Coordinates of N, CA and C and ligand atoms in Angstrom, one line a residue:
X1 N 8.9 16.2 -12.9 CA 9.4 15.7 -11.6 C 10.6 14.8 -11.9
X2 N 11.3 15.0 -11.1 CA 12.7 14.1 -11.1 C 12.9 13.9 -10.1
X3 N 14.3 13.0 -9.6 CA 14.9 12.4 -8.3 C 13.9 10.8 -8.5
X4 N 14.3 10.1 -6.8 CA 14.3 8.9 -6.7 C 12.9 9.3 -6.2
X5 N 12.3 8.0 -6.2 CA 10.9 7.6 -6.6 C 11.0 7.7 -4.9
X6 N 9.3 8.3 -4.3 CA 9.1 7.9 -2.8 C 9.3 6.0 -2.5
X7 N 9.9 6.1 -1.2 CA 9.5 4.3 -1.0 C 8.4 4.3 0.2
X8 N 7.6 3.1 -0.5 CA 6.9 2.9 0.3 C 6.8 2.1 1.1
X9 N 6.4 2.1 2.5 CA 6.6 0.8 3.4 C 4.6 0.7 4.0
X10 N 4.7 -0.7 3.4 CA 3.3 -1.2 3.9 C 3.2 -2.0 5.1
X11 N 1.8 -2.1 5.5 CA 1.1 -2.1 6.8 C -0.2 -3.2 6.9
X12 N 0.0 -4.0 7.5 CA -1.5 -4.7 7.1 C -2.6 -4.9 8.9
X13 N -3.6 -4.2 8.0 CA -4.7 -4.7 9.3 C -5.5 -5.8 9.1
X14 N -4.5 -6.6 9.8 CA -5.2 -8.0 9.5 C -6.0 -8.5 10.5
X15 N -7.3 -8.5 10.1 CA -8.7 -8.9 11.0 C -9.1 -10.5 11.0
X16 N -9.2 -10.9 12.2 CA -9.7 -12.1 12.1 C -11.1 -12.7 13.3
X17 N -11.9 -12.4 12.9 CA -13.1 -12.9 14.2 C -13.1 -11.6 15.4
X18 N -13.0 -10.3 14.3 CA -13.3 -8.8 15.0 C -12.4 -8.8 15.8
X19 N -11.0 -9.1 15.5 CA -9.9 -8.8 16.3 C -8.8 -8.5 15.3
X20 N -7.8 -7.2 15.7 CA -6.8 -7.2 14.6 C -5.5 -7.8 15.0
X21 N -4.3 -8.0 14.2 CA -3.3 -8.4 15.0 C -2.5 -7.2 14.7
X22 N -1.8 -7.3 15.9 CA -0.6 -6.4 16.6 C 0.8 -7.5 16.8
X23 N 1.6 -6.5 15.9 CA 3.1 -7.2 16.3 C 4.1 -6.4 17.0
X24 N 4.7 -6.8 18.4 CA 5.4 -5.9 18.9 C 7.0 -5.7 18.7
X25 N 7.7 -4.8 18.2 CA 8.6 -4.6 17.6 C 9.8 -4.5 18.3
X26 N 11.1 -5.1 17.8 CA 12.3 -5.4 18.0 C 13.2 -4.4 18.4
X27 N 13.1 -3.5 17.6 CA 13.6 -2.5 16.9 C 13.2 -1.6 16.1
X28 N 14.2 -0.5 15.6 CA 15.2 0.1 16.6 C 14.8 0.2 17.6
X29 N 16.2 0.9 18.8 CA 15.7 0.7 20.2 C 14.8 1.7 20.3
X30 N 14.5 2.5 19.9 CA 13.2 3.6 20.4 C 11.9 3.2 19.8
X31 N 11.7 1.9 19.0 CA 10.6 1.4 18.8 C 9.9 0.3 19.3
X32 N 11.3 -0.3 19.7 CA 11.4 -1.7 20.1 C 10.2 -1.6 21.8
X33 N 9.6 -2.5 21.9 CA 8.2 -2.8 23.0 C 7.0 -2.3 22.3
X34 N 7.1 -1.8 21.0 CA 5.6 -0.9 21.1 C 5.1 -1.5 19.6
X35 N 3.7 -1.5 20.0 CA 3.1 -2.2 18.7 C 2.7 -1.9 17.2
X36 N 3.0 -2.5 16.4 CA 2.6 -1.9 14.9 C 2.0 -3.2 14.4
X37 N 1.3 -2.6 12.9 CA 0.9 -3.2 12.0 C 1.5 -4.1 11.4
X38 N 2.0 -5.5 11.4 CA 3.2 -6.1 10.9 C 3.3 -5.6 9.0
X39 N 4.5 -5.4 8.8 CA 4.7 -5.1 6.7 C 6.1 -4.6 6.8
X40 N 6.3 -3.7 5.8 CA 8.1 -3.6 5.7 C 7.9 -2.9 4.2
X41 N 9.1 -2.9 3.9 CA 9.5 -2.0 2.7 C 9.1 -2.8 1.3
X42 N 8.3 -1.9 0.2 CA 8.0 -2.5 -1.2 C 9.5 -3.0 -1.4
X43 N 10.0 -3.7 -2.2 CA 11.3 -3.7 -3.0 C 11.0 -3.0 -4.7
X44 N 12.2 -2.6 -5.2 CA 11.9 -2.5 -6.6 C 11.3 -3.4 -7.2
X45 N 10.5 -3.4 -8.2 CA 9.6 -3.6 -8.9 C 8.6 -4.8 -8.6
X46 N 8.1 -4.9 -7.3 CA 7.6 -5.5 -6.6 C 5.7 -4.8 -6.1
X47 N 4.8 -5.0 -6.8 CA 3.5 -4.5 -6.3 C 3.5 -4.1 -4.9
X48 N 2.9 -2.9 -4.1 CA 2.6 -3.2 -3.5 C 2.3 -4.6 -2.4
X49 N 1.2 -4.9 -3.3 CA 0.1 -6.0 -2.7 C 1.3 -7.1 -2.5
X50 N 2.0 -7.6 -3.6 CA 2.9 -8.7 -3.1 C 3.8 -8.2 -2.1
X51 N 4.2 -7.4 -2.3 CA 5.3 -6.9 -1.3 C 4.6 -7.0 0.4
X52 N 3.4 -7.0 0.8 CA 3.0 -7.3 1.5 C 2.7 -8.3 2.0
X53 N 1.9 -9.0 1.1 CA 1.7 -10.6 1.0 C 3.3 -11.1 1.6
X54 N 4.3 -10.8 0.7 CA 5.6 -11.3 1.1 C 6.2 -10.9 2.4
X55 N 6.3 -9.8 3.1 CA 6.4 -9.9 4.6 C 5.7 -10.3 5.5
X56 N 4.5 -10.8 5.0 CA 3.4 -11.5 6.2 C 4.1 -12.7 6.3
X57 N 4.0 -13.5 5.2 CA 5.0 -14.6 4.8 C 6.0 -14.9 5.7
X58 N 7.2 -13.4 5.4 CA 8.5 -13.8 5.9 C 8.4 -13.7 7.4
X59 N 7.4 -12.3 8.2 CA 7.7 -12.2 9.2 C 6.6 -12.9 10.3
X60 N 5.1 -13.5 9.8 CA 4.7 -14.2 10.4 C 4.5 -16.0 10.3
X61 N 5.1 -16.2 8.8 CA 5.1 -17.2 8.5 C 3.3 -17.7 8.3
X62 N 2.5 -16.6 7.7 CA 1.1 -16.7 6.7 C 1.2 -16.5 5.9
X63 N 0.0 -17.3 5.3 CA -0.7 -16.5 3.8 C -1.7 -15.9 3.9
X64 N -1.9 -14.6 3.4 CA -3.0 -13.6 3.3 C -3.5 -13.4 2.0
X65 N -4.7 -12.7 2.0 CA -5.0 -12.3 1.1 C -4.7 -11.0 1.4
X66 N -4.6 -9.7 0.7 CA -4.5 -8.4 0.4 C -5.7 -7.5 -0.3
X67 N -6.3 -6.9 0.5 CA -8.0 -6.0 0.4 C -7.4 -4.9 -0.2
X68 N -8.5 -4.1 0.4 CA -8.5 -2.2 0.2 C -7.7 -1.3 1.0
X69 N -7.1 -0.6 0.5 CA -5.8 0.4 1.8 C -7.1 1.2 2.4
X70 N -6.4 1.8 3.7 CA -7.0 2.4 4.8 C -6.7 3.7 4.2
X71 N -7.9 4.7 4.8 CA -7.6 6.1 4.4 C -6.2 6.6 4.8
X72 N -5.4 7.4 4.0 CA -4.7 8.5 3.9 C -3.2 7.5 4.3
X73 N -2.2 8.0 3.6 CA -0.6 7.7 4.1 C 0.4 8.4 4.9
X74 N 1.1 7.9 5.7 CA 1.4 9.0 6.5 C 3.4 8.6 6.2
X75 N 3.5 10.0 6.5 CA 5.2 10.5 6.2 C 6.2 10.1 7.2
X76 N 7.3 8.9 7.1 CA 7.7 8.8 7.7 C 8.9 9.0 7.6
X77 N 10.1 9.2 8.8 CA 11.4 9.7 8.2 C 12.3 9.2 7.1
X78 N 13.2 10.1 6.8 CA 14.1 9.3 5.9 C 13.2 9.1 4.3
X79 N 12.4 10.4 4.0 CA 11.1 9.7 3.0 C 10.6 9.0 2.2
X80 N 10.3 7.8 3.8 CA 9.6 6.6 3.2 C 8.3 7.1 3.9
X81 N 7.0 6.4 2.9 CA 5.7 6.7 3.1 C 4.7 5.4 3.5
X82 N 4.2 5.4 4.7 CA 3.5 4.2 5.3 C 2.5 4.4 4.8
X83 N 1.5 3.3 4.1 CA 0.4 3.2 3.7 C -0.1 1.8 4.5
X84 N -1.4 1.4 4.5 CA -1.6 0.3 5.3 C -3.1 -0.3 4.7
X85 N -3.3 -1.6 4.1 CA -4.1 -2.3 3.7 C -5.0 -3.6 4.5
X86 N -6.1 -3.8 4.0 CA -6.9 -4.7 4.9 C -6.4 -5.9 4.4
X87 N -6.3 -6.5 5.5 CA -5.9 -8.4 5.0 C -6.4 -9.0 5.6
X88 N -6.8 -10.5 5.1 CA -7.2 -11.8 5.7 C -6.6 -13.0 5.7
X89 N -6.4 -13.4 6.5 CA -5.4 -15.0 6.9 C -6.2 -16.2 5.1
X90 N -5.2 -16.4 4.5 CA -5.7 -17.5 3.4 C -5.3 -19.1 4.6
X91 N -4.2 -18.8 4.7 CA -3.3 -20.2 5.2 C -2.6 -19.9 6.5
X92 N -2.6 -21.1 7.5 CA -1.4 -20.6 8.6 C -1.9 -20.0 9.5
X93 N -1.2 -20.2 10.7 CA -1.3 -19.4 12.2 C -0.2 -18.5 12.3
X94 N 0.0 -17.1 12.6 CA 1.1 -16.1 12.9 C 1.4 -16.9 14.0
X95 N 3.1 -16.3 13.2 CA 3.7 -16.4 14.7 C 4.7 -15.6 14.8
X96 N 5.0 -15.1 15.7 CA 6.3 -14.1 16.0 C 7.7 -14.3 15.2
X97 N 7.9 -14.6 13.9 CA 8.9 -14.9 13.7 C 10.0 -13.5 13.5
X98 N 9.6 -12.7 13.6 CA 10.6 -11.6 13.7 C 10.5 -10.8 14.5
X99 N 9.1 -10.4 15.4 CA 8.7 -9.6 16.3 C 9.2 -10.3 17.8
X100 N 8.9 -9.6 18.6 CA 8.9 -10.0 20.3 C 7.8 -10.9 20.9
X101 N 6.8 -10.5 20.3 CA 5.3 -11.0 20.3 C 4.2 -10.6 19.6
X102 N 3.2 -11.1 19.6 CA 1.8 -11.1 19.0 C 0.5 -11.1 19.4
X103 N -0.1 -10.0 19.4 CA -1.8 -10.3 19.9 C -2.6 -9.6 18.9
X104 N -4.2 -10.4 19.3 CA -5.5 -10.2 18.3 C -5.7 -9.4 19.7
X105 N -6.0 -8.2 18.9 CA -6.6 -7.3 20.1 C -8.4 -6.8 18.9
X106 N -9.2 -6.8 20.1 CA -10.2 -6.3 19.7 C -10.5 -4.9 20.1
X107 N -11.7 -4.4 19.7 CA -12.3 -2.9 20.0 C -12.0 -2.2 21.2
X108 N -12.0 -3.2 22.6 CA -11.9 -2.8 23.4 C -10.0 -2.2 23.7
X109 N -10.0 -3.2 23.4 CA -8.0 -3.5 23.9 C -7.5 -2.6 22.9
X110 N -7.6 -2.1 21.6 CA -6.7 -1.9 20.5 C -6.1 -0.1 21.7
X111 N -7.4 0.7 21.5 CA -6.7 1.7 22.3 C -5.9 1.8 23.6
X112 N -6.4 0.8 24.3 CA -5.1 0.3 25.3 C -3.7 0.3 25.1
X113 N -3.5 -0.1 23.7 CA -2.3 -0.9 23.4 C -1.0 0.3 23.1
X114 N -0.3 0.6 23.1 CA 1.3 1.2 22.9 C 1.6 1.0 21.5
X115 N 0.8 1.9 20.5 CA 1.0 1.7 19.5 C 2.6 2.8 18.9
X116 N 3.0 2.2 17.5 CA 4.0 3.2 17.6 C 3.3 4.4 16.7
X117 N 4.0 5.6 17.1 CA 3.4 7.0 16.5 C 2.6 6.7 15.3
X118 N 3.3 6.5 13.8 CA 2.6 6.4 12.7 C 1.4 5.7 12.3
X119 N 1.3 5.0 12.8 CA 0.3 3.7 12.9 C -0.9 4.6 13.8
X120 N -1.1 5.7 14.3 CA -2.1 5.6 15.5 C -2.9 6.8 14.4
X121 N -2.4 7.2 13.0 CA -3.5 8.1 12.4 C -4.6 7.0 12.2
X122 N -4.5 5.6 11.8 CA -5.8 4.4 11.4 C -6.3 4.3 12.6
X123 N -6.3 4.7 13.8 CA -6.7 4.0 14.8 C -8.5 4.0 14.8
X124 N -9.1 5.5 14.3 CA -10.5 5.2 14.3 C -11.2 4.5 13.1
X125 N -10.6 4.4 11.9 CA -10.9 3.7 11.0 C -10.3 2.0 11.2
X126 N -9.7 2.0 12.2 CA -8.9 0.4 12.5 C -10.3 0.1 13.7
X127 N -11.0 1.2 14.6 CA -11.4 0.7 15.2 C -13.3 0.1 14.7
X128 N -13.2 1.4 13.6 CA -14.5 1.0 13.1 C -14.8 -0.1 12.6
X129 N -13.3 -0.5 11.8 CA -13.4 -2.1 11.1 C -13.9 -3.2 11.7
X130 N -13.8 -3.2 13.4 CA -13.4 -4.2 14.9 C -15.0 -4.2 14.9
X131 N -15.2 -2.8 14.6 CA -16.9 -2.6 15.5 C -17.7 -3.3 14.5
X132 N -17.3 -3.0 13.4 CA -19.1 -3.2 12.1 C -18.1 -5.0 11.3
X133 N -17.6 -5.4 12.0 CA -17.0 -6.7 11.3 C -17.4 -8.1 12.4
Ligands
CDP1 O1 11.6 -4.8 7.6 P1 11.8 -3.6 6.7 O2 13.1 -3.0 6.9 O3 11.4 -3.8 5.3 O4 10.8 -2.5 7.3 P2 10.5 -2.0 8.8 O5 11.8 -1.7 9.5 O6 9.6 -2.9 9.5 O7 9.8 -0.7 8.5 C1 10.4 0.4 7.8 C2 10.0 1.7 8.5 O8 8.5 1.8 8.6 C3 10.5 1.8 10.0 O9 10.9 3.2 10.2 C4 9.3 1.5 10.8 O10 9.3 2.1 12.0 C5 8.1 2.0 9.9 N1 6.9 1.3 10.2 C6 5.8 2.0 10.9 O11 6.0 3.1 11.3 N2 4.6 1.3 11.1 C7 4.5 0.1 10.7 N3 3.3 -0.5 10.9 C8 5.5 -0.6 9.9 C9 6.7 0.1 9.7

């Protein structure tokens, strides 16, 4: 195999008191109102795991810890590949520092919510986490 390596852009379902958070997005304009998993792109030679840890950081202003990824990755344009991991708050209160807003949505609310396309293959394994946690 040759060419440039897939990039990967991670995703954290971060659970806190059987609720996950949801960050509603900026952008671009066809994404912008609708909610995702807060994370962002690995950089070169950067773990996963940190690479996550580090956008929680940058874009909610937490510290997390970084679990076990959620089944299966999904293809997103331009190919970069979303994968999405379990997290837990170490340090800190989120706060919207890059998003529009923020909510802990539980079991009931998550399917309510305006999620964006990619993100809605975890939704029954996001919701099972809400139920047995
Ligand atoms: O902030 P950064 O440029 O590192 O990443 P991003 O713009 O937040 O995400 C990169 C790509 O992944 C965009 O196309 C997002 O729409 C997508 N993404 C997603 O589909 N679901 C997420 N939970 C996070 C990002």
């Amino acid at each position: 195999m040759s060419g440039t390596p897939t990039a990967v852009v991670v995703a954290a379902a971060l659970t806190h008191e059987g609720t996950l958070l949801l960050a509603q997005r900026t952008r671009p304009p066809e994404l912008a109102g609708l909610w995702e998993l807060p994370g962002g792109k690995v950089e070169p030679g950067e773990s996963e795991d940190s690479a996550l840890a580090r956008e929680l950081r940058e874009e909610l202003g937490v510290e997390c810890s970084i679990g076990a990824a959620l089944s299966g990755d999904v293809d997103l344009a331009g190919g970069l590949v979303l994968r999405a991991y379990r997290a837990t708050l170490v340090s800190g209160t989120p706060a919207a520092l890059e998003h529009s807003a923020l909510r802990w949505v539980d079991a009931a609310m998550l399917p309510t919510m305006d999620l964006v396309d990619a993100d809605r293959l975890w939704l029954p394994e996001l919701l099972d986490i809400l139920l047995t946690s």
